[in-house]
Tab-separated table of C-alpha atoms and ligand atoms in Angstrom:
chain	number	residue	atom	x	y	z
M	1	MET	CA	114.883	88.933	100.504
M	2	SER	CA	117.396	90.192	97.966
M	3	ARG	CA	116.510	93.141	95.958
M	4	TYR	CA	117.805	91.138	92.972
M	5	SER	CA	115.419	88.284	93.544
M	6	LYS	CA	114.294	88.539	90.102
M	7	ALA	CA	117.804	88.249	88.741
M	8	ARG	CA	118.034	86.052	85.741
M	9	PHE	CA	120.536	84.677	83.260
M	10	LEU	CA	120.114	86.430	79.776
M	11	LYS	CA	122.717	84.956	77.452
M	12	SER	CA	126.301	83.689	76.763
M	13	ALA	CA	128.105	85.709	74.061
M	14	MET	CA	131.205	84.235	72.401
M	15	ALA	CA	131.731	86.760	69.638
M	16	ALA	CA	131.657	90.543	68.856
M	17	GLY	CA	128.187	91.912	68.134
M	18	SER	CA	126.415	89.334	70.205
M	19	PHE	CA	126.212	90.851	73.667
M	20	GLY	CA	122.480	91.721	73.390
M	21	ASP	CA	120.488	94.753	74.856
M	22	ASP	CA	122.872	97.544	75.583
M	23	SER	CA	120.319	99.988	77.215
M	24	GLY	CA	120.525	100.960	80.819
M	25	TYR	CA	123.612	100.190	82.991
M	26	GLU	CA	125.914	97.345	83.274
M	27	VAL	CA	128.745	96.327	85.549
M	28	ALA	CA	131.203	93.605	84.462
M	29	ILE	CA	133.046	91.259	86.866
M	30	ALA	CA	136.536	89.970	85.826
M	31	GLY	CA	139.216	87.819	87.420
M	32	ARG	CA	141.702	85.127	86.822
M	33	SER	CA	140.194	81.663	86.254
M	34	ASN	CA	139.362	80.036	89.646
M	35	SER	CA	139.747	83.305	91.477
M	36	GLY	CA	136.147	82.921	92.789
M	37	LYS	CA	134.465	85.247	90.313
M	38	SER	CA	131.187	83.250	89.809
M	39	SER	CA	130.882	82.576	93.513
M	40	ALA	CA	131.321	86.348	94.187
M	41	LEU	CA	128.524	87.173	91.715
M	42	ASN	CA	126.259	84.618	93.233
M	43	ALA	CA	126.970	85.977	96.785
M	44	ILE	CA	126.595	89.561	95.836
M	45	VAL	CA	123.247	88.901	94.033
M	46	ARG	CA	122.247	86.388	96.863
M	47	ASN	CA	121.313	83.787	94.352
M	48	HIS	CA	123.499	80.859	94.551
M	49	GLY	CA	122.385	79.171	91.468
M	50	LEU	CA	122.769	82.218	89.126
M	51	ALA	CA	126.374	81.960	87.889
M	52	ARG	CA	127.858	78.492	87.571
M	53	THR	CA	130.781	77.953	89.869
M	54	SER	CA	133.394	75.321	88.968
M	55	ARG	CA	136.315	73.504	90.470
M	56	THR	CA	137.756	73.111	86.994
M	57	PRO	CA	139.605	76.374	86.048
M	58	GLY	CA	139.563	77.859	82.603
M	59	ARG	CA	136.377	76.369	81.235
M	60	THR	CA	134.159	79.425	80.746
M	61	GLN	CA	135.355	81.298	77.627
M	62	ALA	CA	132.069	83.289	77.151
M	63	VAL	CA	130.688	86.572	78.315
M	64	ASN	CA	127.728	85.633	80.451
M	65	MET	CA	124.985	88.254	80.831
M	66	PHE	CA	122.644	88.432	83.711
M	67	GLU	CA	119.747	90.842	84.266
M	68	LEU	CA	119.461	92.108	87.840
M	69	GLU	CA	116.289	94.137	87.258
M	70	PRO	CA	115.172	95.852	84.137
M	71	GLY	CA	117.896	98.127	82.699
M	72	ARG	CA	120.537	96.834	85.160
M	73	ARG	CA	122.909	93.945	84.245
M	74	ILE	CA	125.930	92.166	85.743
M	75	VAL	CA	128.243	90.501	83.364
M	76	ASP	CA	130.473	87.438	84.196
M	77	LEU	CA	133.595	87.845	81.918
M	78	PRO	CA	135.662	84.903	80.900
M	79	GLY	CA	138.561	84.188	83.353
M	80	TYR	CA	142.222	84.711	82.427
M	81	GLY	CA	145.683	83.929	83.710
M	82	HIS	CA	145.331	80.090	83.675
M	83	ALA	CA	148.587	78.306	82.865
M	84	ASN	CA	148.942	76.150	79.818
M	85	VAL	CA	146.274	77.891	77.822
M	86	PRO	CA	147.042	77.607	74.062
M	87	ALA	CA	147.917	80.782	72.234
M	88	ALA	CA	144.753	80.473	69.986
M	89	VAL	CA	142.577	80.442	73.242
M	90	ARG	CA	144.421	83.526	74.651
M	91	ASP	CA	143.964	85.328	71.310
M	92	ALA	CA	140.296	84.582	71.234
M	93	TRP	CA	139.915	85.966	74.777
M	94	ALA	CA	141.668	89.149	73.885
M	95	ARG	CA	139.470	89.551	70.753
M	96	LEU	CA	136.358	88.977	72.808
M	97	MET	CA	137.468	91.487	75.526
M	98	ASP	CA	138.435	94.075	72.933
M	99	SER	CA	135.007	93.854	71.392
M	100	TYR	CA	133.226	93.911	74.669
M	101	PHE	CA	134.892	96.893	76.065
M	102	ALA	CA	134.814	98.752	72.754
M	103	GLU	CA	130.942	98.041	72.147
M	104	ARG	CA	129.156	98.314	75.405
M	105	ARG	CA	127.817	101.853	75.751
M	106	SER	CA	125.987	100.730	78.996
M	107	LEU	CA	129.159	99.573	80.817
M	108	VAL	CA	129.711	101.800	83.839
M	109	GLY	CA	131.916	99.686	86.130
M	110	LEU	CA	134.365	96.823	86.555
M	111	LEU	CA	134.597	94.590	89.588
M	112	ILE	CA	137.901	92.823	89.646
M	113	VAL	CA	138.089	89.627	91.731
M	114	ALA	CA	141.434	88.379	92.956
M	115	ASP	CA	142.325	85.448	95.207
M	116	ALA	CA	143.460	87.175	98.423
M	117	ARG	CA	146.309	84.710	98.778
M	118	ARG	CA	147.665	85.696	95.248
M	119	GLY	CA	146.715	89.426	95.301
M	120	PHE	CA	146.008	91.843	92.465
M	121	GLY	CA	148.564	90.695	89.731
M	122	ALA	CA	149.870	91.476	86.228
M	123	SER	CA	146.888	89.749	84.542
M	124	ASP	CA	144.491	91.837	86.517
M	125	GLU	CA	146.340	94.969	85.162
M	126	THR	CA	145.128	94.061	81.738
M	127	MET	CA	141.521	94.292	82.901
M	128	PHE	CA	142.379	97.473	84.660
M	129	ALA	CA	143.816	98.888	81.479
M	130	TYR	CA	140.423	98.056	79.598
M	131	ALA	CA	138.430	99.943	82.249
M	132	ASP	CA	140.928	102.794	82.273
M	133	ALA	CA	140.530	103.212	78.538
M	134	ARG	CA	136.914	103.594	79.016
M	135	GLY	CA	137.129	105.752	81.988
M	136	ILE	CA	134.918	103.623	84.109
M	137	ALA	CA	135.207	102.940	87.940
M	138	VAL	CA	137.037	99.798	89.193
M	139	HIS	CA	136.384	98.159	92.459
M	140	VAL	CA	138.632	95.344	93.596
M	141	LEU	CA	137.528	92.322	95.758
M	142	LEU	CA	140.181	90.195	97.488
M	143	THR	CA	138.290	87.043	97.913
M	144	LYS	CA	138.575	83.730	99.809
M	145	ALA	CA	139.287	85.994	102.818
M	146	ASP	CA	138.041	82.990	104.957
M	147	LYS	CA	141.452	81.265	104.038
M	148	LEU	CA	143.578	83.957	105.547
M	149	GLY	CA	144.505	84.773	109.113
M	150	ARG	CA	144.348	88.237	110.599
M	151	ASN	CA	147.928	89.195	109.770
M	152	GLU	CA	147.786	87.771	106.252
M	153	THR	CA	144.612	89.764	105.794
M	154	THR	CA	146.312	93.077	106.830
M	155	GLN	CA	149.197	92.376	104.638
M	156	ALA	CA	147.177	91.379	101.566
M	157	LEU	CA	145.099	94.579	101.860
M	158	ALA	CA	148.237	96.699	102.294
M	159	THR	CA	149.953	95.138	99.303
M	160	ALA	CA	146.915	95.562	97.041
M	161	ARG	CA	146.515	99.184	98.119
M	162	ARG	CA	150.119	99.815	97.291
M	163	VAL	CA	149.912	98.191	93.901
M	164	LEU	CA	146.681	99.929	93.113
M	165	ALA	CA	147.971	103.360	94.449
M	166	GLY	CA	144.606	104.918	94.648
M	167	ARG	CA	143.313	103.777	91.249
M	168	ALA	CA	140.566	101.612	92.725
M	169	ALA	CA	138.963	100.812	96.028
M	170	VAL	CA	139.873	97.467	97.485
M	171	GLN	CA	138.157	95.319	100.020
M	172	MET	CA	138.312	91.790	101.544
M	173	PHE	CA	135.492	89.504	100.491
M	174	SER	CA	134.395	85.902	101.095
M	175	ALA	CA	131.528	84.037	99.274
M	176	GLU	CA	132.046	81.406	101.983
M	177	SER	CA	131.774	83.383	105.122
M	178	GLY	CA	129.871	86.380	103.786
M	179	GLU	CA	132.568	88.834	104.729
M	180	GLY	CA	132.530	91.977	102.654
M	181	VAL	CA	129.463	90.958	100.715
M	182	SER	CA	127.269	94.115	101.761
M	183	ALA	CA	130.310	96.375	100.940
M	184	ALA	CA	130.494	94.853	97.567
M	185	GLN	CA	126.736	95.232	96.993
M	186	GLY	CA	127.230	98.940	97.898
M	187	ALA	CA	129.946	99.213	95.335
M	188	LEU	CA	127.812	97.513	92.612
M	189	GLU	CA	124.962	99.735	93.599
M	190	ALA	CA	127.012	102.901	93.416
M	191	MET	CA	128.394	101.944	90.009
M	192	LEU	CA	124.934	101.011	88.534
M	193	SER	CA	123.496	104.370	89.739
M	194	GLY	CA	126.367	106.251	88.417
M	195	HIS	CA	127.677	107.417	91.842
M	196	ALA	CA	130.973	105.589	91.740
M	197	LYS	CA	134.146	107.783	91.855
M	198	VAL	CA	135.884	107.476	88.618
M	199	PRO	CA	139.666	107.475	89.026
M	200	GLY	CA	140.860	110.879	87.783
M	201	ASP	CA	137.941	112.718	89.151
M	202	PRO	CA	138.793	115.370	91.718
V	1	GDP	N1	137.217	79.108	100.750
V	1	GDP	C1	136.683	79.784	99.647
V	1	GDP	N2	136.498	79.267	98.496
V	1	GDP	C2	135.936	79.907	97.493
V	1	GDP	C3	135.449	81.177	97.572
V	1	GDP	N3	135.028	81.626	96.475
V	1	GDP	C4	135.188	80.679	95.613
V	1	GDP	N4	135.696	79.573	96.166
V	1	GDP	C5	136.073	78.298	95.515
V	1	GDP	O1	137.082	78.513	94.426
V	1	GDP	C6	136.718	77.720	93.287
V	1	GDP	C7	136.525	78.651	92.123
V	1	GDP	O2	135.380	79.370	92.262
V	1	GDP	P1	134.444	80.027	91.080
V	1	GDP	O3	133.628	81.043	91.655
V	1	GDP	O4	134.022	78.981	90.164
V	1	GDP	O5	135.777	80.821	90.356
V	1	GDP	P2	135.754	81.465	88.949
V	1	GDP	O6	136.518	80.504	87.979
V	1	GDP	O7	136.629	82.788	89.080
V	1	GDP	O8	134.335	81.892	88.461
V	1	GDP	C8	135.579	76.898	93.687
V	1	GDP	O9	136.007	75.640	94.175
V	1	GDP	C9	134.865	77.699	94.792
V	1	GDP	O10	134.193	76.895	95.735
V	1	GDP	C10	135.506	81.723	98.948
V	1	GDP	O11	135.157	83.012	99.202
V	1	GDP	N5	136.111	81.097	99.853
V	2	MG	MG1	133.276	81.239	86.871
């Protein structure tokens, strides 16, 4: 049984000042639309109905808050990087992220989910910058690992490590096969208990 068997949806927030209870500790999960963010969240929490997953990219433009246990939350941030998004939607996304990262005192870590076939890209750097401005730890999941062969996996990891250059830990992950799920749970736990190494620490 999952230690998060009591995980529950708290709320969807679409505007500054509406994120709710800011006590305790919170880890946010970010990624391009369709990267596999919600699937990763469900797999990590071992609750497959928790965060909605969708085949239609770019639908969720809200910050979705979940309680894992009292005083510990995981937050599904709205996806980004989807082509053909109107400027007004992009601006709304940026305003929402600006408020989220400015407001949340409980925020202690960021999980960035990237499709392993695409890698950690320019739009992910935007999220990295938000985390960096707050001095919080970042952990990168290269997901859909089940779609890669062994050589592609080695290459994807090497490329991501080069791009990240020691700024964050990176691992392979698959919500489909379960690969990397326990490592990701460990990273989440480390962040939530304040034991994650923050980039810049000795
Ligand atoms: N093969 C495979 N497909 C995945 C994996 N994770 C997510 N997907 C699929 O990718 C699509 C987008 O997933 P979703 O979790 O909704 O992405 P989000 O938009 O980032 O929240 C869905 O069709 C999922 O079934 C994975 O680990 N392996
Ligand atoms: Mg999603």
